[in-house]
Tab-separated table of C-alpha atoms in Angstrom:
chain	number	residue	atom	x	y	z
A	1	MET	CA	-213.013	-39.008	-8.586
A	2	THR	CA	-211.985	-36.682	-11.406
A	3	GLN	CA	-208.572	-36.748	-13.051
A	4	ASN	CA	-207.644	-33.458	-11.351
A	5	GLU	CA	-208.707	-34.808	-7.946
A	6	THR	CA	-206.634	-37.954	-8.537
A	7	GLN	CA	-203.600	-35.874	-9.494
A	8	ASN	CA	-204.038	-33.674	-6.411
A	9	GLU	CA	-204.294	-36.711	-4.154
A	10	THR	CA	-201.154	-38.205	-5.690
A	11	GLN	CA	-199.274	-34.937	-5.199
A	12	ASN	CA	-200.409	-34.699	-1.569
A	13	GLU	CA	-199.269	-38.259	-0.915
A	14	ALA	CA	-195.867	-37.520	-2.450
A	15	ARG	CA	-195.428	-34.448	-0.245
A	16	SER	CA	-196.280	-36.384	2.941
A	17	TRP	CA	-194.211	-39.463	2.099
A	18	THR	CA	-191.083	-40.081	4.104
A	19	ALA	CA	-188.822	-42.931	3.072
A	20	THR	CA	-187.924	-43.877	6.641
A	21	ARG	CA	-189.620	-45.702	9.498
A	22	THR	CA	-189.074	-46.010	13.231
A	23	LEU	CA	-188.676	-49.717	13.960
A	24	GLY	CA	-191.561	-50.207	16.351
A	25	ARG	CA	-190.966	-49.031	19.897
A	26	SER	CA	-187.197	-49.467	19.670
A	27	GLY	CA	-186.531	-45.957	18.388
A	28	ILE	CA	-184.256	-47.423	15.694
A	29	GLU	CA	-184.654	-45.623	12.366
A	30	VAL	CA	-184.711	-47.724	9.190
A	31	SER	CA	-185.478	-47.160	5.532
A	32	ALA	CA	-189.128	-47.819	4.649
A	33	LEU	CA	-187.824	-50.542	2.331
A	34	GLY	CA	-185.666	-53.366	3.614
A	35	ILE	CA	-183.849	-56.088	1.718
A	36	GLY	CA	-184.454	-59.750	2.465
A	37	CYS	CA	-181.407	-62.008	2.248
A	38	TRP	CA	-182.938	-65.487	1.929
A	39	ALA	CA	-182.103	-65.785	-1.768
A	40	ILE	CA	-178.421	-64.865	-1.403
A	41	GLY	CA	-177.892	-67.843	0.890
A	42	GLY	CA	-177.713	-70.154	-2.100
A	43	PRO	CA	-178.744	-73.830	-1.990
A	44	TRP	CA	-179.466	-75.500	1.365
A	45	THR	CA	-181.817	-78.077	2.792
A	46	MET	CA	-184.138	-78.086	5.765
A	47	GLY	CA	-185.216	-81.437	7.062
A	48	GLY	CA	-183.815	-82.944	3.870
A	49	SER	CA	-185.887	-80.763	1.515
A	50	GLN	CA	-184.626	-77.972	-0.721
A	51	ALA	CA	-185.061	-74.602	1.005
A	52	GLY	CA	-182.858	-72.205	-0.986
A	53	TRP	CA	-183.292	-70.289	-4.219
A	54	GLY	CA	-180.628	-72.051	-6.233
A	55	ALA	CA	-177.032	-71.182	-7.051
A	56	VAL	CA	-175.811	-67.642	-6.432
A	57	ASP	CA	-172.801	-65.494	-7.294
A	58	ASP	CA	-171.540	-64.135	-3.973
A	59	ASP	CA	-169.710	-61.252	-5.619
A	60	GLU	CA	-172.898	-60.188	-7.395
A	61	SER	CA	-174.817	-60.560	-4.136
A	62	VAL	CA	-172.421	-58.141	-2.448
A	63	ARG	CA	-172.707	-55.719	-5.357
A	64	ALA	CA	-176.502	-55.934	-5.112
A	65	LEU	CA	-176.452	-55.133	-1.398
A	66	HIS	CA	-174.097	-52.226	-2.045
A	67	ALA	CA	-176.453	-50.952	-4.772
A	68	ALA	CA	-179.343	-51.075	-2.324
A	69	MET	CA	-177.329	-49.084	0.218
A	70	ALA	CA	-176.404	-46.512	-2.421
A	71	ALA	CA	-180.121	-46.110	-3.187
A	72	GLY	CA	-180.991	-45.381	0.434
A	73	VAL	CA	-181.779	-48.806	1.907
A	74	THR	CA	-180.474	-49.203	5.459
A	75	PHE	CA	-182.389	-52.279	6.715
A	76	PHE	CA	-181.242	-55.814	5.878
A	77	ASP	CA	-182.981	-58.962	7.082
A	78	THR	CA	-181.361	-62.402	7.084
A	79	ALA	CA	-181.451	-65.603	9.143
A	80	ALA	CA	-179.033	-68.221	10.375
A	81	ASN	CA	-181.061	-70.712	8.309
A	82	TYR	CA	-180.438	-69.075	4.943
A	83	GLY	CA	-177.740	-71.125	3.311
A	84	ALA	CA	-177.066	-72.596	6.771
A	85	GLY	CA	-175.082	-69.493	7.695
A	86	HIS	CA	-173.978	-68.492	4.198
A	87	SER	CA	-176.358	-65.543	3.843
A	88	GLU	CA	-175.091	-64.040	7.090
A	89	ARG	CA	-171.506	-64.348	5.906
A	90	VAL	CA	-172.295	-62.639	2.588
A	91	LEU	CA	-174.213	-59.868	4.332
A	92	GLY	CA	-171.366	-59.431	6.797
A	93	ARG	CA	-168.970	-59.054	3.903
A	94	ALA	CA	-171.233	-56.440	2.284
A	95	VAL	CA	-171.532	-54.269	5.405
A	96	ALA	CA	-167.867	-54.487	6.440
A	97	GLY	CA	-166.703	-50.942	7.031
A	98	ARG	CA	-170.303	-49.699	6.867
A	99	ARG	CA	-171.747	-51.304	9.980
A	100	ASP	CA	-172.849	-48.063	11.625
A	101	ASP	CA	-174.757	-47.075	8.479
A	102	VAL	CA	-177.064	-50.098	8.456
A	103	VAL	CA	-179.567	-51.919	10.648
A	104	LEU	CA	-179.110	-55.689	10.698
A	105	ALA	CA	-181.849	-58.186	11.490
A	106	THR	CA	-181.356	-61.922	11.714
A	107	LYS	CA	-183.287	-64.920	12.994
A	108	PHE	CA	-182.699	-68.016	15.102
A	109	GLY	CA	-184.496	-71.122	16.326
A	110	TYR	CA	-183.254	-74.034	14.205
A	111	GLY	CA	-180.240	-76.320	14.281
A	112	VAL	CA	-177.868	-74.887	11.687
A	113	ARG	CA	-175.198	-77.257	10.379
A	114	ASP	CA	-172.782	-74.534	9.353
A	115	GLY	CA	-170.574	-75.660	6.465
A	116	GLU	CA	-172.896	-78.521	5.559
A	117	ARG	CA	-175.605	-76.422	3.913
A	118	ARG	CA	-178.341	-78.021	5.982
A	119	VAL	CA	-180.683	-77.198	8.856
A	120	GLU	CA	-182.114	-79.865	11.134
A	121	GLY	CA	-184.401	-79.651	14.167
A	122	LEU	CA	-185.115	-76.903	16.664
A	123	ALA	CA	-182.639	-74.929	18.767
A	124	VAL	CA	-184.719	-72.906	21.226
A	125	THR	CA	-183.360	-73.629	24.703
A	126	PRO	CA	-181.770	-70.685	26.529
A	127	ASP	CA	-178.320	-72.073	25.757
A	128	ASP	CA	-179.321	-72.556	22.106
A	129	VAL	CA	-180.459	-68.937	21.802
A	130	ARG	CA	-177.191	-67.628	23.231
A	131	ALA	CA	-175.136	-69.940	21.023
A	132	SER	CA	-177.159	-68.906	17.952
A	133	LEU	CA	-176.490	-65.257	18.678
A	134	ALA	CA	-172.768	-65.869	19.102
A	135	ALA	CA	-172.628	-67.725	15.773
A	136	SER	CA	-174.608	-65.015	13.961
A	137	LEU	CA	-172.393	-62.266	15.363
A	138	ARG	CA	-169.337	-64.144	14.137
A	139	ARG	CA	-170.727	-64.687	10.651
A	140	LEU	CA	-171.967	-61.094	10.357
A	141	GLY	CA	-168.689	-59.718	11.671
A	142	THR	CA	-170.354	-57.475	14.237
A	143	ASP	CA	-170.706	-57.025	17.982
A	144	ARG	CA	-174.488	-56.570	18.040
A	145	VAL	CA	-177.656	-57.529	16.204
A	146	ASP	CA	-180.157	-54.710	15.843
A	147	LEU	CA	-183.197	-56.988	15.551
A	148	PHE	CA	-182.990	-60.630	16.687
A	149	GLN	CA	-186.061	-62.628	15.647
A	150	LEU	CA	-187.437	-65.986	16.658
A	151	HIS	CA	-187.813	-67.905	13.386
A	152	VAL	CA	-190.062	-70.770	14.525
A	153	GLY	CA	-193.487	-69.418	13.665
A	154	ASP	CA	-195.491	-72.162	15.394
A	155	LEU	CA	-193.370	-72.600	18.511
A	156	ASP	CA	-195.209	-73.649	21.673
A	157	PRO	CA	-196.165	-70.373	23.381
A	158	ALA	CA	-194.927	-71.637	26.754
A	159	VAL	CA	-191.498	-72.248	25.233
A	160	SER	CA	-191.589	-68.832	23.605
A	161	ASP	CA	-191.924	-67.287	27.072
A	162	ASP	CA	-188.546	-68.763	27.997
A	163	VAL	CA	-187.065	-67.539	24.712
A	164	ARG	CA	-188.408	-64.055	25.379
A	165	ALA	CA	-186.793	-63.991	28.815
A	166	VAL	CA	-183.399	-64.828	27.295
A	167	LEU	CA	-183.857	-62.124	24.665
A	168	GLU	CA	-184.574	-59.549	27.351
A	169	ASP	CA	-181.290	-60.550	29.009
A	170	LEU	CA	-179.426	-60.191	25.710
A	171	VAL	CA	-180.902	-56.722	25.198
A	172	ALA	CA	-179.808	-55.732	28.696
A	173	ALA	CA	-176.303	-57.012	27.908
A	174	GLY	CA	-176.128	-54.903	24.727
A	175	SER	CA	-175.531	-57.680	22.177
A	176	VAL	CA	-179.112	-57.329	20.890
A	177	ARG	CA	-180.871	-53.980	20.515
A	178	ALA	CA	-184.434	-55.267	20.054
A	179	TYR	CA	-186.215	-58.489	19.203
A	180	GLY	CA	-189.298	-59.874	17.484
A	181	TRP	CA	-191.014	-63.016	16.237
A	182	SER	CA	-191.407	-64.175	12.649
A	183	THR	CA	-194.903	-65.642	12.893
A	184	ASP	CA	-198.266	-65.383	11.172
A	185	ASP	CA	-200.100	-66.357	14.365
A	186	LEU	CA	-201.700	-63.312	15.974
A	187	ALA	CA	-202.074	-64.876	19.420
A	188	ARG	CA	-198.390	-65.815	19.509
A	189	ALA	CA	-197.341	-62.356	18.349
A	190	ARG	CA	-199.515	-60.721	21.000
A	191	ARG	CA	-198.018	-62.893	23.745
A	192	PHE	CA	-194.433	-62.190	22.660
A	193	ALA	CA	-195.096	-58.457	22.489
A	194	ALA	CA	-195.526	-58.396	26.271
A	195	GLY	CA	-191.717	-58.218	26.430
A	196	PRO	CA	-190.571	-54.595	26.836
A	197	ALA	CA	-187.879	-54.869	24.135
A	198	CYS	CA	-190.096	-56.680	21.617
A	199	THR	CA	-190.422	-54.279	18.698
A	200	ALA	CA	-191.496	-56.192	15.577
A	201	VAL	CA	-193.531	-58.969	14.044
A	202	GLN	CA	-192.327	-60.408	10.769
A	203	HIS	CA	-195.274	-61.800	8.831
A	204	GLN	CA	-196.557	-62.558	5.356
A	205	LEU	CA	-198.012	-59.594	3.495
A	206	ASN	CA	-198.511	-58.724	-0.148
A	207	VAL	CA	-201.204	-57.282	-2.364
A	208	LEU	CA	-202.725	-60.746	-2.822
A	209	GLU	CA	-202.382	-61.771	0.835
A	210	ASP	CA	-203.608	-58.990	3.074
A	211	ASN	CA	-203.425	-59.381	6.851
A	212	PRO	CA	-205.585	-56.669	8.418
A	213	GLU	CA	-205.677	-58.257	11.867
A	214	MET	CA	-201.894	-58.419	12.209
A	215	LEU	CA	-201.453	-54.906	10.828
A	216	ALA	CA	-204.026	-53.554	13.282
A	217	PHE	CA	-202.246	-55.286	16.146
A	218	CYS	CA	-198.849	-53.906	15.138
A	219	GLU	CA	-200.268	-50.399	14.960
A	220	GLN	CA	-202.026	-50.732	18.323
A	221	ALA	CA	-199.000	-52.254	20.073
A	222	GLY	CA	-196.439	-49.889	18.557
A	223	LEU	CA	-194.656	-52.674	16.677
A	224	ALA	CA	-193.030	-52.701	13.260
A	225	SER	CA	-194.624	-54.917	10.630
A	226	ILE	CA	-191.711	-56.562	8.795
A	227	ASP	CA	-193.310	-57.863	5.631
A	228	ARG	CA	-191.992	-61.023	4.048
A	229	GLY	CA	-193.140	-62.277	0.666
A	230	PRO	CA	-193.973	-58.742	-0.546
A	231	LEU	CA	-193.413	-59.787	-4.172
A	232	GLY	CA	-194.842	-63.295	-3.883
A	233	MET	CA	-191.436	-64.956	-4.298
A	234	GLY	CA	-191.076	-63.193	-7.640
A	235	LEU	CA	-194.601	-63.679	-8.972
A	236	LEU	CA	-195.449	-60.003	-8.418
A	237	THR	CA	-192.518	-58.881	-10.552
A	238	GLY	CA	-194.276	-60.032	-13.735
A	239	LYS	CA	-191.202	-62.035	-14.657
A	240	TYR	CA	-193.072	-65.338	-14.641
A	241	ASP	CA	-196.253	-64.375	-16.472
A	242	ASP	CA	-195.285	-66.652	-19.362
A	243	GLY	CA	-194.070	-69.492	-17.179
A	244	ALA	CA	-191.038	-70.439	-15.149
A	245	ALA	CA	-188.153	-72.854	-15.315
A	246	PHE	CA	-186.549	-73.240	-11.897
A	247	ALA	CA	-183.470	-75.290	-11.115
A	248	ALA	CA	-183.987	-78.385	-9.002
A	249	ASP	CA	-182.291	-76.699	-6.023
A	250	ASP	CA	-184.727	-73.751	-6.089
A	251	VAL	CA	-187.452	-74.071	-3.440
A	252	ARG	CA	-190.009	-72.754	-5.950
A	253	ALA	CA	-189.542	-75.836	-8.126
A	254	GLY	CA	-190.775	-78.238	-5.451
A	255	GLY	CA	-194.156	-79.097	-4.063
A	256	ALA	CA	-193.951	-77.674	-0.544
A	257	ALA	CA	-197.389	-77.520	1.074
A	258	TRP	CA	-196.963	-73.835	1.901
A	259	MET	CA	-195.988	-72.851	-1.658
A	260	ARG	CA	-198.989	-70.930	-2.985
A	261	TYR	CA	-197.352	-68.856	-5.702
A	262	PHE	CA	-196.039	-71.712	-7.828
A	263	VAL	CA	-197.471	-75.181	-8.371
A	264	ASP	CA	-195.005	-77.853	-9.499
A	265	GLY	CA	-192.629	-75.086	-10.540
A	266	ARG	CA	-195.223	-73.222	-12.606
A	267	PRO	CA	-197.002	-69.952	-11.715
A	268	ASN	CA	-200.319	-70.541	-10.005
A	269	PRO	CA	-202.895	-69.607	-12.704
A	270	GLU	CA	-205.375	-68.202	-10.186
A	271	TRP	CA	-202.728	-65.887	-8.764
A	272	LEU	CA	-201.793	-64.715	-12.260
A	273	ARG	CA	-205.450	-63.839	-12.916
A	274	ARG	CA	-205.594	-61.787	-9.738
A	275	ILE	CA	-202.389	-59.954	-10.632
A	276	ALA	CA	-203.785	-59.147	-14.068
A	277	ALA	CA	-206.853	-57.607	-12.424
A	278	VAL	CA	-204.788	-55.036	-10.477
A	279	ARG	CA	-201.835	-54.547	-12.820
A	280	GLU	CA	-203.092	-51.261	-14.262
A	281	VAL	CA	-203.493	-49.673	-10.824
A	282	LEU	CA	-200.168	-50.954	-9.526
A	283	THR	CA	-198.236	-49.752	-12.566
A	284	SER	CA	-199.783	-46.276	-12.636
A	285	GLY	CA	-197.510	-43.275	-12.301
A	286	GLY	CA	-194.615	-44.995	-14.065
A	287	ARG	CA	-194.138	-47.734	-11.497
A	288	THR	CA	-193.092	-51.243	-12.401
A	289	LEU	CA	-195.402	-54.017	-11.215
A	290	ALA	CA	-193.015	-54.808	-8.346
A	291	GLN	CA	-192.789	-51.161	-7.321
A	292	GLY	CA	-196.576	-51.000	-7.305
A	293	ALA	CA	-196.762	-54.065	-5.077
A	294	LEU	CA	-194.408	-52.391	-2.602
A	295	ALA	CA	-196.406	-49.152	-2.847
A	296	TRP	CA	-199.539	-51.083	-1.886
A	297	ILE	CA	-197.841	-52.324	1.306
A	298	TRP	CA	-196.777	-48.822	2.322
A	299	ALA	CA	-200.311	-47.593	1.697
A	300	ARG	CA	-201.753	-50.311	3.932
A	301	SER	CA	-200.070	-49.062	7.107
A	302	PRO	CA	-197.391	-46.599	8.250
A	303	VAL	CA	-195.685	-49.338	10.294
A	304	THR	CA	-194.909	-51.610	7.333
A	305	VAL	CA	-191.371	-52.406	6.171
A	306	PRO	CA	-191.444	-54.759	3.144
A	307	ILE	CA	-188.302	-56.850	2.615
A	308	PRO	CA	-188.117	-58.081	-1.001
A	309	GLY	CA	-185.227	-60.364	-1.789
A	310	VAL	CA	-182.574	-59.522	-4.344
A	311	ARG	CA	-179.761	-61.408	-6.040
A	312	THR	CA	-178.585	-58.912	-8.643
A	313	VAL	CA	-177.726	-55.238	-8.887
A	314	ALA	CA	-180.599	-54.731	-11.340
A	315	GLN	CA	-183.111	-56.180	-8.887
A	316	ALA	CA	-181.774	-54.072	-6.019
A	317	GLU	CA	-181.920	-50.862	-8.031
A	318	ALA	CA	-185.409	-51.609	-9.343
A	319	ASP	CA	-186.833	-52.384	-5.896
A	320	ALA	CA	-185.147	-49.384	-4.285
A	321	GLY	CA	-186.633	-47.246	-7.045
A	322	ALA	CA	-190.009	-47.767	-5.369
A	323	LEU	CA	-188.906	-45.363	-2.624
A	324	ALA	CA	-189.052	-42.449	-5.060
A	325	HIS	CA	-192.688	-43.200	-5.878
A	326	GLY	CA	-193.925	-43.793	-2.328
A	327	PRO	CA	-197.251	-45.429	-1.432
A	328	LEU	CA	-200.400	-45.781	-3.472
A	329	THR	CA	-203.015	-43.134	-2.791
A	330	PRO	CA	-206.082	-44.017	-0.667
A	331	ALA	CA	-208.177	-44.038	-3.834
A	332	GLN	CA	-205.792	-46.471	-5.527
A	333	LEU	CA	-205.729	-48.666	-2.433
A	334	ALA	CA	-209.525	-48.784	-2.433
A	335	GLU	CA	-209.569	-49.583	-6.141
A	336	VAL	CA	-207.231	-52.546	-5.652
A	337	SER	CA	-209.489	-53.832	-2.893
A	338	ARG	CA	-212.529	-53.487	-5.147
A	339	LEU	CA	-210.856	-55.290	-8.040
A	340	LEU	CA	-209.836	-58.170	-5.799
A	341	GLY	CA	-213.284	-58.407	-4.257
A	342	GLY	CA	-212.154	-57.143	-0.855
């Protein structure tokens, strides 16, 4: 492709880009970029292990969320787990007086010890689901949750059927507008999507961890793809190219079996090599590396809504700046695939 053809393709993409999405089959409109609120929950433990991102400044967290809103972000995703309720309280503080301008998503499924900064065991019975919703509504300071998501990714499918039935009741009652499942298991997602008010799957997706099967399913079923880990827990920002030094209460410092991005608190060398291979493509057109990683997700599918986490105003403004650039072009998407051996 010639330089002129590349420029024409980029211009055509920019003209067709819209910075909003319809959230699956719910009809709810959201910004194409969401903000994930795991990191603003501060330190907490799950099953006795560190599960937060270290100490936070709640005032700065609120300012960061306000900066995201000012830049056009309307979708915010949290969970009862994050900070054992603390993230929901901070998000509720940030959207006070602005509730009708935002779309709030939260998650349930675990035993939250509110005030103790810990999460223990499952909470997935019908009574648990209703109690979890009531607690989330209280912490968020609202009368409804726009997207209520099951957080237990490997829950027994038979149990998930009972959960789905309760969620349908909550939608009918008006306290929940739509629901989904945070899971990377395609069979589970497909089963849950049989519920009429199911509208989303939250799953892992970033430029180094594609998920074509889940994306194809979301497109076919009319579901939103809510994309967690879009920046590889910070690795795709380029901030840790020269190493990292995480506090002991930061989940990235530990040795969790699922932690692929960092090994013993250090960037995974193989992942850094793969990022280096695609950096030039991702940073084309004046994008930062992180903005390019988000642009890749938008280029993968029109149903994607990446939810990078933020803790500072600078991070919120930088991530939201990706909206002005829009997705990678088809040629750039193909080039990334070629460079990664896809």
